[in-house]
mmCIF file of C-alpha atoms and ligand atoms in Angstrom:
data_model
loop_
_atom_site.group_PDB
_atom_site.id
_atom_site.type_symbol
_atom_site.label_atom_id
_atom_site.label_comp_id
_atom_site.label_asym_id
_atom_site.label_seq_id
_atom_site.Cartn_x
_atom_site.Cartn_y
_atom_site.Cartn_z
ATOM 1 C CA MET A 207 1.469 32.565 -2.294
ATOM 2 C CA ASN A 208 -1.181 30.166 -0.962
ATOM 3 C CA ARG A 209 0.054 26.886 0.511
ATOM 4 C CA ILE A 210 -1.884 23.659 0.195
ATOM 5 C CA CYS A 211 -0.991 20.138 1.191
ATOM 6 C CA PHE A 212 -1.818 16.892 -0.573
ATOM 7 C CA PHE A 213 -2.342 13.461 0.932
ATOM 8 C CA ASP A 214 -1.952 10.084 -0.748
ATOM 9 C CA THR A 215 0.062 11.375 -3.685
ATOM 10 C CA LYS A 216 2.080 9.346 -6.144
ATOM 11 C CA PRO A 217 4.610 10.504 -8.772
ATOM 12 C CA TYR A 218 2.103 10.056 -11.606
ATOM 13 C CA ASP A 219 -0.354 12.602 -10.192
ATOM 14 C CA ARG A 220 2.199 15.023 -8.730
ATOM 15 C CA ILE A 221 3.577 15.899 -12.171
ATOM 16 C CA TYR A 222 0.231 17.281 -13.326
ATOM 17 C CA PHE A 223 -0.068 19.527 -10.262
ATOM 18 C CA ASP A 224 3.572 20.609 -10.593
ATOM 19 C CA LEU A 225 2.919 21.711 -14.180
ATOM 20 C CA LEU A 226 0.057 24.018 -13.093
ATOM 21 C CA LYS A 227 0.930 25.216 -9.582
ATOM 22 C CA GLU A 228 2.760 28.427 -10.584
ATOM 23 C CA GLN A 229 -0.044 29.454 -12.907
ATOM 24 C CA TYR A 230 -2.415 29.187 -9.926
ATOM 25 C CA ASN A 231 0.027 30.909 -7.556
ATOM 26 C CA ILE A 232 -0.030 27.935 -5.227
ATOM 27 C CA GLU A 233 2.768 26.359 -3.224
ATOM 28 C CA VAL A 234 2.257 22.653 -2.647
ATOM 29 C CA GLU A 235 3.460 20.135 -0.094
ATOM 30 C CA TYR A 236 2.989 16.466 -0.984
ATOM 31 C CA PHE A 237 2.472 13.817 1.681
ATOM 32 C CA GLU A 238 2.626 10.182 0.649
ATOM 33 C CA PRO A 239 0.419 8.719 3.467
ATOM 34 C CA LYS A 240 -3.328 8.535 3.195
ATOM 35 C CA LEU A 241 -5.320 11.100 5.137
ATOM 36 C CA GLY A 242 -6.936 9.689 8.276
ATOM 37 C CA SER A 243 -7.095 10.356 12.005
ATOM 38 C CA LYS A 244 -3.490 9.153 12.467
ATOM 39 C CA THR A 245 -2.037 11.371 9.734
ATOM 40 C CA ALA A 246 -4.300 14.454 9.906
ATOM 41 C CA PHE A 247 -1.799 16.211 12.236
ATOM 42 C CA MET A 248 0.534 16.585 9.227
ATOM 43 C CA ALA A 249 -1.846 19.191 7.794
ATOM 44 C CA LYS A 250 -1.322 21.556 10.756
ATOM 45 C CA GLY A 251 -1.297 25.122 9.481
ATOM 46 C CA PHE A 252 -2.683 24.252 6.047
ATOM 47 C CA GLU A 253 -6.009 25.983 5.434
ATOM 48 C CA VAL A 254 -6.554 23.837 2.336
ATOM 49 C CA VAL A 255 -6.014 20.080 2.211
ATOM 50 C CA VAL A 256 -6.270 17.995 -0.964
ATOM 51 C CA ALA A 257 -7.450 14.411 -0.473
ATOM 52 C CA PHE A 258 -8.218 11.350 -2.569
ATOM 53 C CA VAL A 259 -10.557 8.348 -2.912
ATOM 54 C CA ASN A 260 -9.106 6.059 -0.263
ATOM 55 C CA ASP A 261 -8.468 8.694 2.408
ATOM 56 C CA LYS A 262 -10.616 8.192 5.506
ATOM 57 C CA ILE A 263 -12.210 11.555 6.193
ATOM 58 C CA ASP A 264 -14.267 10.543 9.200
ATOM 59 C CA ALA A 265 -15.375 12.621 12.204
ATOM 60 C CA ASP A 266 -12.033 12.229 14.053
ATOM 61 C CA THR A 267 -10.046 13.275 10.982
ATOM 62 C CA ILE A 268 -12.298 16.285 10.413
ATOM 63 C CA ASP A 269 -11.960 17.392 14.066
ATOM 64 C CA ILE A 270 -8.155 17.230 13.933
ATOM 65 C CA LEU A 271 -8.032 19.112 10.628
ATOM 66 C CA TYR A 272 -10.435 21.764 11.905
ATOM 67 C CA GLU A 273 -8.545 22.275 15.181
ATOM 68 C CA ASN A 274 -5.347 22.702 13.159
ATOM 69 C CA GLY A 275 -6.803 25.375 10.906
ATOM 70 C CA THR A 276 -8.090 23.527 7.828
ATOM 71 C CA ARG A 277 -11.182 25.104 6.296
ATOM 72 C CA LEU A 278 -11.330 23.444 2.859
ATOM 73 C CA ILE A 279 -10.957 19.819 1.828
ATOM 74 C CA ALA A 280 -10.504 19.612 -1.933
ATOM 75 C CA MET A 281 -11.220 16.072 -3.110
ATOM 76 C CA ARG A 282 -9.242 15.356 -6.274
ATOM 77 C CA CYS A 283 -11.813 12.799 -7.363
ATOM 78 C CA ALA A 284 -15.512 12.574 -8.220
ATOM 79 C CA GLY A 285 -16.749 10.109 -5.562
ATOM 80 C CA TYR A 286 -17.061 11.271 -1.943
ATOM 81 C CA ASN A 287 -18.397 8.290 -0.010
ATOM 82 C CA ASN A 288 -15.277 8.471 2.208
ATOM 83 C CA VAL A 289 -16.211 11.893 3.669
ATOM 84 C CA ASP A 290 -18.378 12.363 6.775
ATOM 85 C CA PHE A 291 -20.243 15.338 5.326
ATOM 86 C CA LYS A 292 -22.579 15.761 8.245
ATOM 87 C CA HIS A 293 -19.638 16.185 10.612
ATOM 88 C CA ALA A 294 -17.824 18.532 8.244
ATOM 89 C CA PHE A 295 -20.856 20.792 7.781
ATOM 90 C CA GLY A 296 -20.392 24.213 9.344
ATOM 91 C CA LYS A 297 -16.673 23.580 9.906
ATOM 92 C CA ILE A 298 -14.894 22.590 6.707
ATOM 93 C CA HIS A 299 -16.091 23.111 3.138
ATOM 94 C CA VAL A 300 -15.693 20.106 0.838
ATOM 95 C CA VAL A 301 -15.220 20.472 -2.911
ATOM 96 C CA ARG A 302 -14.648 17.787 -5.519
ATOM 97 C CA VAL A 303 -13.930 17.266 -9.215
ATOM 98 C CA PRO A 304 -17.350 16.261 -10.518
ATOM 99 C CA ALA A 305 -16.124 15.215 -13.963
ATOM 100 C CA TYR A 306 -12.614 14.864 -15.322
ATOM 101 C CA SER A 307 -12.885 12.235 -17.997
ATOM 102 C CA PRO A 308 -15.912 9.983 -17.979
ATOM 103 C CA TYR A 309 -14.359 8.497 -21.144
ATOM 104 C CA ALA A 310 -11.376 7.202 -19.150
ATOM 105 C CA VAL A 311 -13.598 5.165 -16.825
ATOM 106 C CA ALA A 312 -16.083 3.996 -19.463
ATOM 107 C CA GLU A 313 -13.262 2.904 -21.778
ATOM 108 C CA HIS A 314 -11.576 1.022 -18.937
ATOM 109 C CA ALA A 315 -14.830 -0.801 -18.180
ATOM 110 C CA MET A 316 -14.941 -1.977 -21.797
ATOM 111 C CA ALA A 317 -11.226 -2.879 -21.678
ATOM 112 C CA LEU A 318 -11.892 -5.080 -18.644
ATOM 113 C CA LEU A 319 -14.782 -6.770 -20.409
ATOM 114 C CA GLN A 320 -12.845 -7.287 -23.640
ATOM 115 C CA THR A 321 -9.826 -8.716 -21.828
ATOM 116 C CA LEU A 322 -11.950 -10.945 -19.647
ATOM 117 C CA ASN A 323 -14.024 -12.238 -22.523
ATOM 118 C CA ARG A 324 -11.266 -12.773 -25.105
ATOM 119 C CA LYS A 325 -8.684 -13.758 -22.471
ATOM 120 C CA THR A 326 -5.970 -11.566 -23.945
ATOM 121 C CA HIS A 327 -4.249 -11.409 -20.542
ATOM 122 C CA ARG A 328 -3.786 -15.169 -20.674
ATOM 123 C CA ALA A 329 -2.811 -15.182 -24.361
ATOM 124 C CA TYR A 330 -0.163 -12.521 -23.644
ATOM 125 C CA THR A 331 1.572 -14.564 -20.965
ATOM 126 C CA ARG A 332 1.296 -17.743 -23.049
ATOM 127 C CA THR A 333 2.851 -16.400 -26.228
ATOM 128 C CA ARG A 334 5.706 -14.785 -24.279
ATOM 129 C CA ASP A 335 6.549 -18.365 -23.283
ATOM 130 C CA PHE A 336 6.126 -19.531 -26.901
ATOM 131 C CA ASN A 337 2.997 -21.427 -25.876
ATOM 132 C CA PHE A 338 0.747 -20.949 -28.899
ATOM 133 C CA SER A 339 -2.084 -23.207 -27.724
ATOM 134 C CA LEU A 340 -5.627 -21.818 -27.897
ATOM 135 C CA ASN A 341 -7.068 -24.194 -25.305
ATOM 136 C CA GLY A 342 -9.262 -22.356 -22.821
ATOM 137 C CA LEU A 343 -9.200 -19.032 -24.712
ATOM 138 C CA THR A 344 -12.679 -19.205 -26.287
ATOM 139 C CA GLY A 345 -14.734 -16.053 -25.785
ATOM 140 C CA PHE A 346 -18.096 -14.939 -27.140
ATOM 141 C CA ASP A 347 -19.249 -12.233 -29.566
ATOM 142 C CA LEU A 348 -20.349 -9.081 -27.755
ATOM 143 C CA HIS A 349 -22.493 -8.284 -30.771
ATOM 144 C CA GLY A 350 -26.112 -9.156 -29.993
ATOM 145 C CA LYS A 351 -25.521 -9.713 -26.254
ATOM 146 C CA THR A 352 -27.466 -7.780 -23.637
ATOM 147 C CA MET A 353 -25.549 -5.308 -21.501
ATOM 148 C CA GLY A 354 -27.229 -4.178 -18.271
ATOM 149 C CA VAL A 355 -25.971 -0.771 -17.137
ATOM 150 C CA ILE A 356 -26.689 0.273 -13.537
ATOM 151 C CA GLY A 357 -26.433 4.062 -13.280
ATOM 152 C CA THR A 358 -26.842 6.251 -16.367
ATOM 153 C CA GLY A 359 -24.874 9.312 -15.287
ATOM 154 C CA LYS A 360 -21.854 10.751 -17.080
ATOM 155 C CA ILE A 361 -19.869 7.499 -17.203
ATOM 156 C CA GLY A 362 -22.826 5.140 -17.669
ATOM 157 C CA ARG A 363 -24.065 7.085 -20.709
ATOM 158 C CA ILE A 364 -20.671 6.960 -22.439
ATOM 159 C CA PHE A 365 -20.389 3.276 -21.633
ATOM 160 C CA ILE A 366 -23.819 2.717 -23.217
ATOM 161 C CA ASP A 367 -22.636 4.423 -26.423
ATOM 162 C CA ILE A 368 -19.505 2.242 -26.483
ATOM 163 C CA CYS A 369 -21.639 -0.900 -26.054
ATOM 164 C CA LYS A 370 -23.950 0.210 -28.849
ATOM 165 C CA GLY A 371 -20.873 0.589 -31.051
ATOM 166 C CA PHE A 372 -20.255 -3.109 -30.466
ATOM 167 C CA GLY A 373 -23.796 -3.901 -31.624
ATOM 168 C CA MET A 374 -24.957 -4.809 -28.128
ATOM 169 C CA ASN A 375 -28.506 -4.581 -26.883
ATOM 170 C CA VAL A 376 -28.405 -2.227 -23.872
ATOM 171 C CA ILE A 377 -30.853 -2.033 -20.971
ATOM 172 C CA ALA A 378 -30.382 0.213 -17.959
ATOM 173 C CA TYR A 379 -31.557 0.788 -14.410
ATOM 174 C CA ASP A 380 -31.422 4.166 -12.665
ATOM 175 C CA PRO A 381 -33.904 5.440 -10.035
ATOM 176 C CA PHE A 382 -33.494 8.868 -11.659
ATOM 177 C CA PRO A 383 -33.859 8.022 -15.362
ATOM 178 C CA LEU A 384 -32.896 10.581 -17.962
ATOM 179 C CA LYS A 385 -35.670 12.235 -19.908
ATOM 180 C CA ASP A 386 -35.633 12.602 -23.692
ATOM 181 C CA THR A 387 -33.301 9.700 -24.244
ATOM 182 C CA ASP A 388 -33.439 6.468 -26.179
ATOM 183 C CA ILE A 389 -31.993 4.533 -23.239
ATOM 184 C CA GLN A 390 -34.195 1.520 -22.533
ATOM 185 C CA TYR A 391 -34.874 1.660 -18.788
ATOM 186 C CA VAL A 392 -36.030 -1.457 -16.939
ATOM 187 C CA SER A 393 -36.394 -2.418 -13.270
ATOM 188 C CA LEU A 394 -33.347 -3.688 -11.403
ATOM 189 C CA GLU A 395 -34.925 -7.136 -11.320
ATOM 190 C CA GLN A 396 -35.522 -7.210 -15.088
ATOM 191 C CA LEU A 397 -31.968 -5.994 -15.669
ATOM 192 C CA CYS A 398 -30.611 -8.815 -13.499
ATOM 193 C CA ARG A 399 -32.765 -11.414 -15.265
ATOM 194 C CA GLU A 400 -32.029 -10.349 -18.860
ATOM 195 C CA SER A 401 -28.408 -9.187 -18.925
ATOM 196 C CA ASP A 402 -25.486 -11.238 -20.196
ATOM 197 C CA ILE A 403 -23.122 -8.675 -18.695
ATOM 198 C CA ILE A 404 -23.827 -6.170 -15.910
ATOM 199 C CA SER A 405 -21.708 -3.031 -15.525
ATOM 200 C CA LEU A 406 -21.949 -0.802 -12.456
ATOM 201 C CA HIS A 407 -21.868 2.982 -12.905
ATOM 202 C CA CYS A 408 -23.777 4.266 -9.865
ATOM 203 C CA PRO A 409 -22.364 5.929 -6.742
ATOM 204 C CA LEU A 410 -21.916 4.151 -3.425
ATOM 205 C CA THR A 411 -24.735 5.208 -1.111
ATOM 206 C CA LYS A 412 -26.786 3.552 1.626
ATOM 207 C CA ASP A 413 -29.159 2.378 -1.130
ATOM 208 C CA THR A 414 -26.471 0.913 -3.369
ATOM 209 C CA PHE A 415 -24.301 -0.728 -0.669
ATOM 210 C CA HIS A 416 -23.992 -4.429 -1.627
ATOM 211 C CA LEU A 417 -26.368 -3.974 -4.548
ATOM 212 C CA ILE A 418 -24.808 -7.105 -5.999
ATOM 213 C CA ASN A 419 -25.507 -9.748 -3.378
ATOM 214 C CA ASN A 420 -26.875 -13.301 -3.092
ATOM 215 C CA ASN A 421 -30.422 -12.113 -3.828
ATOM 216 C CA THR A 422 -29.638 -10.110 -6.950
ATOM 217 C CA ILE A 423 -27.127 -12.720 -8.148
ATOM 218 C CA ALA A 424 -29.812 -15.428 -7.842
ATOM 219 C CA MET A 425 -31.943 -13.511 -10.373
ATOM 220 C CA MET A 426 -29.099 -13.333 -12.925
ATOM 221 C CA LYS A 427 -28.462 -15.570 -15.902
ATOM 222 C CA ASN A 428 -26.025 -18.404 -15.368
ATOM 223 C CA GLY A 429 -22.582 -17.323 -16.559
ATOM 224 C CA VAL A 430 -23.285 -13.575 -16.287
ATOM 225 C CA TYR A 431 -20.234 -11.266 -16.293
ATOM 226 C CA ILE A 432 -19.968 -8.464 -13.721
ATOM 227 C CA ILE A 433 -17.913 -5.327 -14.397
ATOM 228 C CA ASN A 434 -17.338 -2.896 -11.529
ATOM 229 C CA THR A 435 -15.471 0.352 -12.121
ATOM 230 C CA SER A 436 -17.527 2.346 -9.590
ATOM 231 C CA ARG A 437 -17.014 1.503 -5.932
ATOM 232 C CA GLY A 438 -16.033 -1.809 -4.356
ATOM 233 C CA ALA A 439 -18.805 -1.933 -1.762
ATOM 234 C CA LEU A 440 -21.476 -2.007 -4.468
ATOM 235 C CA VAL A 441 -20.627 -5.711 -4.567
ATOM 236 C CA ASN A 442 -20.756 -8.090 -1.610
ATOM 237 C CA SER A 443 -17.362 -9.720 -2.235
ATOM 238 C CA GLU A 444 -18.142 -12.834 -0.241
ATOM 239 C CA ASP A 445 -21.296 -13.438 -2.293
ATOM 240 C CA LEU A 446 -19.359 -12.719 -5.500
ATOM 241 C CA LEU A 447 -16.720 -15.284 -4.542
ATOM 242 C CA GLU A 448 -19.320 -17.949 -3.789
ATOM 243 C CA ALA A 449 -21.091 -17.252 -7.102
ATOM 244 C CA LEU A 450 -17.773 -17.488 -8.991
ATOM 245 C CA LYS A 451 -16.987 -20.786 -7.278
ATOM 246 C CA ALA A 452 -20.466 -22.099 -8.133
ATOM 247 C CA GLU A 453 -19.926 -20.895 -11.752
ATOM 248 C CA LYS A 454 -23.127 -18.865 -11.473
ATOM 249 C CA ILE A 455 -21.063 -15.793 -12.353
ATOM 250 C CA GLY A 456 -18.970 -16.490 -15.450
ATOM 251 C CA GLY A 457 -16.436 -13.711 -14.983
ATOM 252 C CA ALA A 458 -15.721 -10.508 -13.115
ATOM 253 C CA GLY A 459 -13.751 -7.418 -14.102
ATOM 254 C CA LEU A 460 -13.097 -5.380 -10.990
ATOM 255 C CA ASP A 461 -11.334 -2.032 -10.844
ATOM 256 C CA VAL A 462 -12.495 -1.528 -7.267
ATOM 257 C CA TYR A 463 -12.810 -3.727 -4.195
ATOM 258 C CA GLU A 464 -14.663 -3.060 -0.972
ATOM 259 C CA GLU A 465 -11.593 -3.526 1.220
ATOM 260 C CA GLU A 466 -9.157 -1.853 -1.182
ATOM 261 C CA THR A 467 -8.113 1.048 1.068
ATOM 262 C CA GLU A 468 -5.013 -0.536 2.608
ATOM 263 C CA LEU A 469 -3.963 -2.351 -0.583
ATOM 264 C CA PHE A 470 -4.663 -0.491 -3.783
ATOM 265 C CA TYR A 471 -2.052 1.960 -5.091
ATOM 266 C CA GLU A 472 0.655 0.188 -3.053
ATOM 267 C CA ASP A 473 3.227 -2.442 -4.040
ATOM 268 C CA MET A 474 2.156 -5.366 -1.854
ATOM 269 C CA SER A 475 4.118 -7.957 -3.846
ATOM 270 C CA TYR A 476 6.382 -8.743 -0.875
ATOM 271 C CA SER A 477 3.516 -8.972 1.622
ATOM 272 C CA ILE A 478 1.334 -11.817 2.774
ATOM 273 C CA ILE A 479 -2.165 -10.744 1.770
ATOM 274 C CA LYS A 480 -4.399 -11.256 4.799
ATOM 275 C CA ASP A 481 -7.631 -10.718 2.882
ATOM 276 C CA ASP A 482 -8.564 -14.294 1.946
ATOM 277 C CA ILE A 483 -11.560 -13.209 -0.116
ATOM 278 C CA LEU A 484 -9.499 -10.913 -2.333
ATOM 279 C CA ALA A 485 -6.690 -13.471 -2.598
ATOM 280 C CA ARG A 486 -9.153 -16.168 -3.718
ATOM 281 C CA ILE A 487 -10.979 -13.828 -6.113
ATOM 282 C CA ILE A 488 -7.681 -12.778 -7.721
ATOM 283 C CA SER A 489 -6.676 -16.436 -8.093
ATOM 284 C CA MET A 490 -9.655 -17.156 -10.359
ATOM 285 C CA PRO A 491 -8.844 -17.513 -14.082
ATOM 286 C CA ASN A 492 -12.048 -15.664 -14.994
ATOM 287 C CA VAL A 493 -11.378 -12.582 -12.855
ATOM 288 C CA ILE A 494 -9.348 -9.486 -13.644
ATOM 289 C CA VAL A 495 -8.591 -7.027 -10.885
ATOM 290 C CA THR A 496 -7.081 -3.635 -11.624
ATOM 291 C CA SER A 497 -6.045 -1.296 -8.842
ATOM 292 C CA HIS A 498 -8.633 1.507 -9.093
ATOM 293 C CA GLN A 499 -6.966 2.748 -12.266
ATOM 294 C CA ALA A 500 -9.980 3.380 -14.501
ATOM 295 C CA PHE A 501 -9.438 7.143 -14.189
ATOM 296 C CA LEU A 502 -5.743 6.949 -15.083
ATOM 297 C CA THR A 503 -5.370 8.727 -18.411
ATOM 298 C CA LYS A 504 -3.287 11.820 -19.198
ATOM 299 C CA GLU A 505 -6.439 13.775 -19.993
ATOM 300 C CA ALA A 506 -8.106 12.811 -16.714
ATOM 301 C CA LEU A 507 -5.008 13.635 -14.620
ATOM 302 C CA HIS A 508 -4.682 17.039 -16.289
ATOM 303 C CA ASN A 509 -8.373 17.807 -15.742
ATOM 304 C CA ILE A 510 -8.229 16.629 -12.109
ATOM 305 C CA ALA A 511 -5.260 18.925 -11.421
ATOM 306 C CA GLU A 512 -6.863 21.888 -13.191
ATOM 307 C CA THR A 513 -10.280 21.612 -11.499
ATOM 308 C CA THR A 514 -8.748 20.957 -8.068
ATOM 309 C CA LEU A 515 -6.574 24.074 -8.351
ATOM 310 C CA LEU A 516 -9.536 26.095 -9.678
ATOM 311 C CA ASN A 517 -11.553 24.896 -6.678
ATOM 312 C CA CYS A 518 -8.748 26.002 -4.334
ATOM 313 C CA ARG A 519 -8.429 29.376 -6.079
ATOM 314 C CA GLY A 520 -12.201 29.863 -5.801
ATOM 315 C CA TYR A 521 -11.928 29.316 -2.070
ATOM 316 C CA TYR A 522 -8.994 31.718 -1.604
ATOM 317 C CA ASN A 523 -10.721 34.387 -3.689
ATOM 318 C CA ASN A 524 -13.865 33.854 -1.607
ATOM 319 C CA LYS A 525 -15.816 33.227 -4.794
ATOM 320 C CA VAL A 526 -18.527 30.671 -5.444
ATOM 321 C CA LEU A 527 -17.520 27.134 -4.504
ATOM 322 C CA SER A 528 -19.347 25.728 -7.500
ATOM 323 C CA ASN A 529 -18.075 22.200 -6.893
ATOM 324 C CA GLU A 530 -18.922 22.170 -3.189
ATOM 325 C CA VAL A 531 -20.876 19.234 -1.782
ATOM 326 C CA CYS A 532 -22.428 18.920 1.652
ATOM 327 C CA TYR A 533 -24.591 16.368 3.449
ATOM 328 C CA GLN A 534 -27.696 17.949 1.935
ATOM 329 C CA CYS A 535 -26.835 18.617 -1.704
ATOM 330 C CA SER A 536 -24.804 15.393 -1.977
ATOM 331 C CA LYS A 537 -28.169 13.623 -1.603
ATOM 332 C CA GLY A 538 -29.938 15.958 -4.005
ATOM 333 C CA GLU A 539 -31.597 17.862 -1.142
ATOM 334 C CA ALA A 540 -31.769 21.633 -0.889
ATOM 335 C CA CYS A 541 -28.921 23.485 0.783
ATOM 336 C CA PRO A 542 -28.282 27.229 1.067
ATOM 337 C CA LYS A 543 -25.913 27.132 -1.944
ATOM 338 C CA GLY A 544 -26.999 29.624 -4.536
ATOM 339 C CA GLN A 545 -28.197 32.122 -1.924
ATOM 340 C CA ASN A 546 -24.942 32.811 -0.136
ATOM 341 C CA GLU A 547 -22.821 30.950 -2.737
ATOM 342 C CA LYS A 548 -21.501 28.339 -0.306
ATOM 343 C CA CYS A 549 -23.162 25.389 1.399
ATOM 344 C CA PHE A 550 -22.799 27.161 4.770
HETATM 345 P P1 NAD B 612 -22.903 10.548 -12.021
HETATM 346 O O1 NAD B 612 -23.270 11.221 -10.753
HETATM 347 O O2 NAD B 612 -22.813 11.343 -13.282
HETATM 348 O O3 NAD B 612 -23.923 9.338 -12.299
HETATM 349 C C1 NAD B 612 -24.339 8.429 -11.320
HETATM 350 C C2 NAD B 612 -25.667 7.856 -11.750
HETATM 351 O O4 NAD B 612 -26.045 6.846 -10.816
HETATM 352 C C3 NAD B 612 -26.817 8.908 -11.757
HETATM 353 O O5 NAD B 612 -27.518 8.872 -12.984
HETATM 354 C C4 NAD B 612 -27.686 8.485 -10.603
HETATM 355 O O6 NAD B 612 -29.060 8.776 -10.812
HETATM 356 C C5 NAD B 612 -27.440 6.978 -10.586
HETATM 357 N N1 NAD B 612 -27.844 6.344 -9.343
HETATM 358 C C6 NAD B 612 -27.990 6.891 -8.107
HETATM 359 N N2 NAD B 612 -28.472 5.979 -7.238
HETATM 360 C C7 NAD B 612 -28.637 4.830 -7.956
HETATM 361 C C8 NAD B 612 -29.111 3.535 -7.624
HETATM 362 N N3 NAD B 612 -29.563 3.258 -6.393
HETATM 363 N N4 NAD B 612 -29.163 2.605 -8.594
HETATM 364 C C9 NAD B 612 -28.751 2.892 -9.857
HETATM 365 N N5 NAD B 612 -28.301 4.106 -10.242
HETATM 366 C C10 NAD B 612 -28.237 5.064 -9.289
HETATM 367 O O7 NAD B 612 -21.528 9.796 -11.720
HETATM 368 P P2 NAD B 612 -20.417 9.335 -12.770
HETATM 369 O O8 NAD B 612 -19.478 10.462 -13.018
HETATM 370 O O9 NAD B 612 -21.070 8.657 -13.910
HETATM 371 O O10 NAD B 612 -19.624 8.264 -11.884
HETATM 372 C C11 NAD B 612 -20.238 7.052 -11.453
HETATM 373 C C12 NAD B 612 -19.377 6.429 -10.375
HETATM 374 O O11 NAD B 612 -18.139 6.019 -10.945
HETATM 375 C C13 NAD B 612 -18.949 7.391 -9.262
HETATM 376 O O12 NAD B 612 -19.931 7.456 -8.237
HETATM 377 C C14 NAD B 612 -17.685 6.788 -8.766
HETATM 378 O O13 NAD B 612 -17.979 5.943 -7.669
HETATM 379 C C15 NAD B 612 -17.181 5.940 -9.924
HETATM 380 N N6 NAD B 612 -15.890 6.390 -10.449
HETATM 381 C C16 NAD B 612 -14.864 5.501 -10.494
HETATM 382 C C17 NAD B 612 -13.628 5.867 -11.009
HETATM 383 C C18 NAD B 612 -12.486 4.896 -11.111
HETATM 384 O O14 NAD B 612 -11.337 5.311 -11.347
HETATM 385 N N7 NAD B 612 -12.720 3.597 -10.966
HETATM 386 C C19 NAD B 612 -13.448 7.183 -11.467
HETATM 387 C C20 NAD B 612 -14.523 8.076 -11.420
HETATM 388 C C21 NAD B 612 -15.744 7.673 -10.911
#
């Protein structure tokens, strides 16, 4: 039986792996800490390590894993901005789960917008206290408003369909626009100028780091809403905070935050939060923060477990690592995959 270890696991994701592990002939060891240079030693003797979005898979971590025998890192997520691919190349293969439920994330983005706009989070707490006042709960019709979607990949496209279902006018920006589609592509500048709501669905790369910043915010309509279910560092949080304080941005629905690594997924309710920007952002009545939970549906968790275990089985059977990513193909550049069936 093949043994693999998991970092950064919680009860809600373990159950889906436990349900499938026998079928895949895999013995699992769950570690609660995040993977990083201080915890990588725990994987000693494990050829396959399963990691997650907020693990820090930098050069030091990769060296420790490699020295201790790890040859495959199986990301149980789609994004991989936390992996130093260049350093891993030639030493450790990296696979991921490219799609598990784009619906889960797109639906959560709309849930954030709906809650933010119609203030149901505030109504819920009010009526529990028998406060039936409507003061301050006025929203706006989504019908007829312009939604600007940045990134028209798997999630962005589903989100566009959802918005169209609400009767919204949708415009989109993507440097790699889809062909044969009725999506109305515009420049980033036009999107910023014309959108009533902007929703981010692009990956975090050097090009998209702090895509939402003072300059892009200045182009936006007064009172624009920002929804971010992609990656925290797409938004410069300091600039977002200033724009919220100046009432330039009318509301923000954030499932991700650029400094989330040490906070999200943990119960910090007894701690003094040292991050003043996050604390101030969360204190705003027109902000909703969820803890990187957009993916969290039963369907997504099942699919994540299944594809991760298939990826691991593919590695053990020495078959094609179809979900492998390396520093070349992760940027759309050519890599040897396809010729010798692995990136290296
Ligand atoms: P995808 O790869 O299918 O689509 C990404 C799209 O972004 C592509 O069309 C690409 O061309 C576009 N893009 C690339 N660079 C861009 C740029 N500079 N500006 C605008 N668009 C650009 O990815 P996906 O499955 O739709 O996922 C999108 C993102 O959602 C992921 O990168 C990940 O960060 C995030 N995500 C979050 C959660 C969550 O739980 N919050 C879960 C899954 C994915």
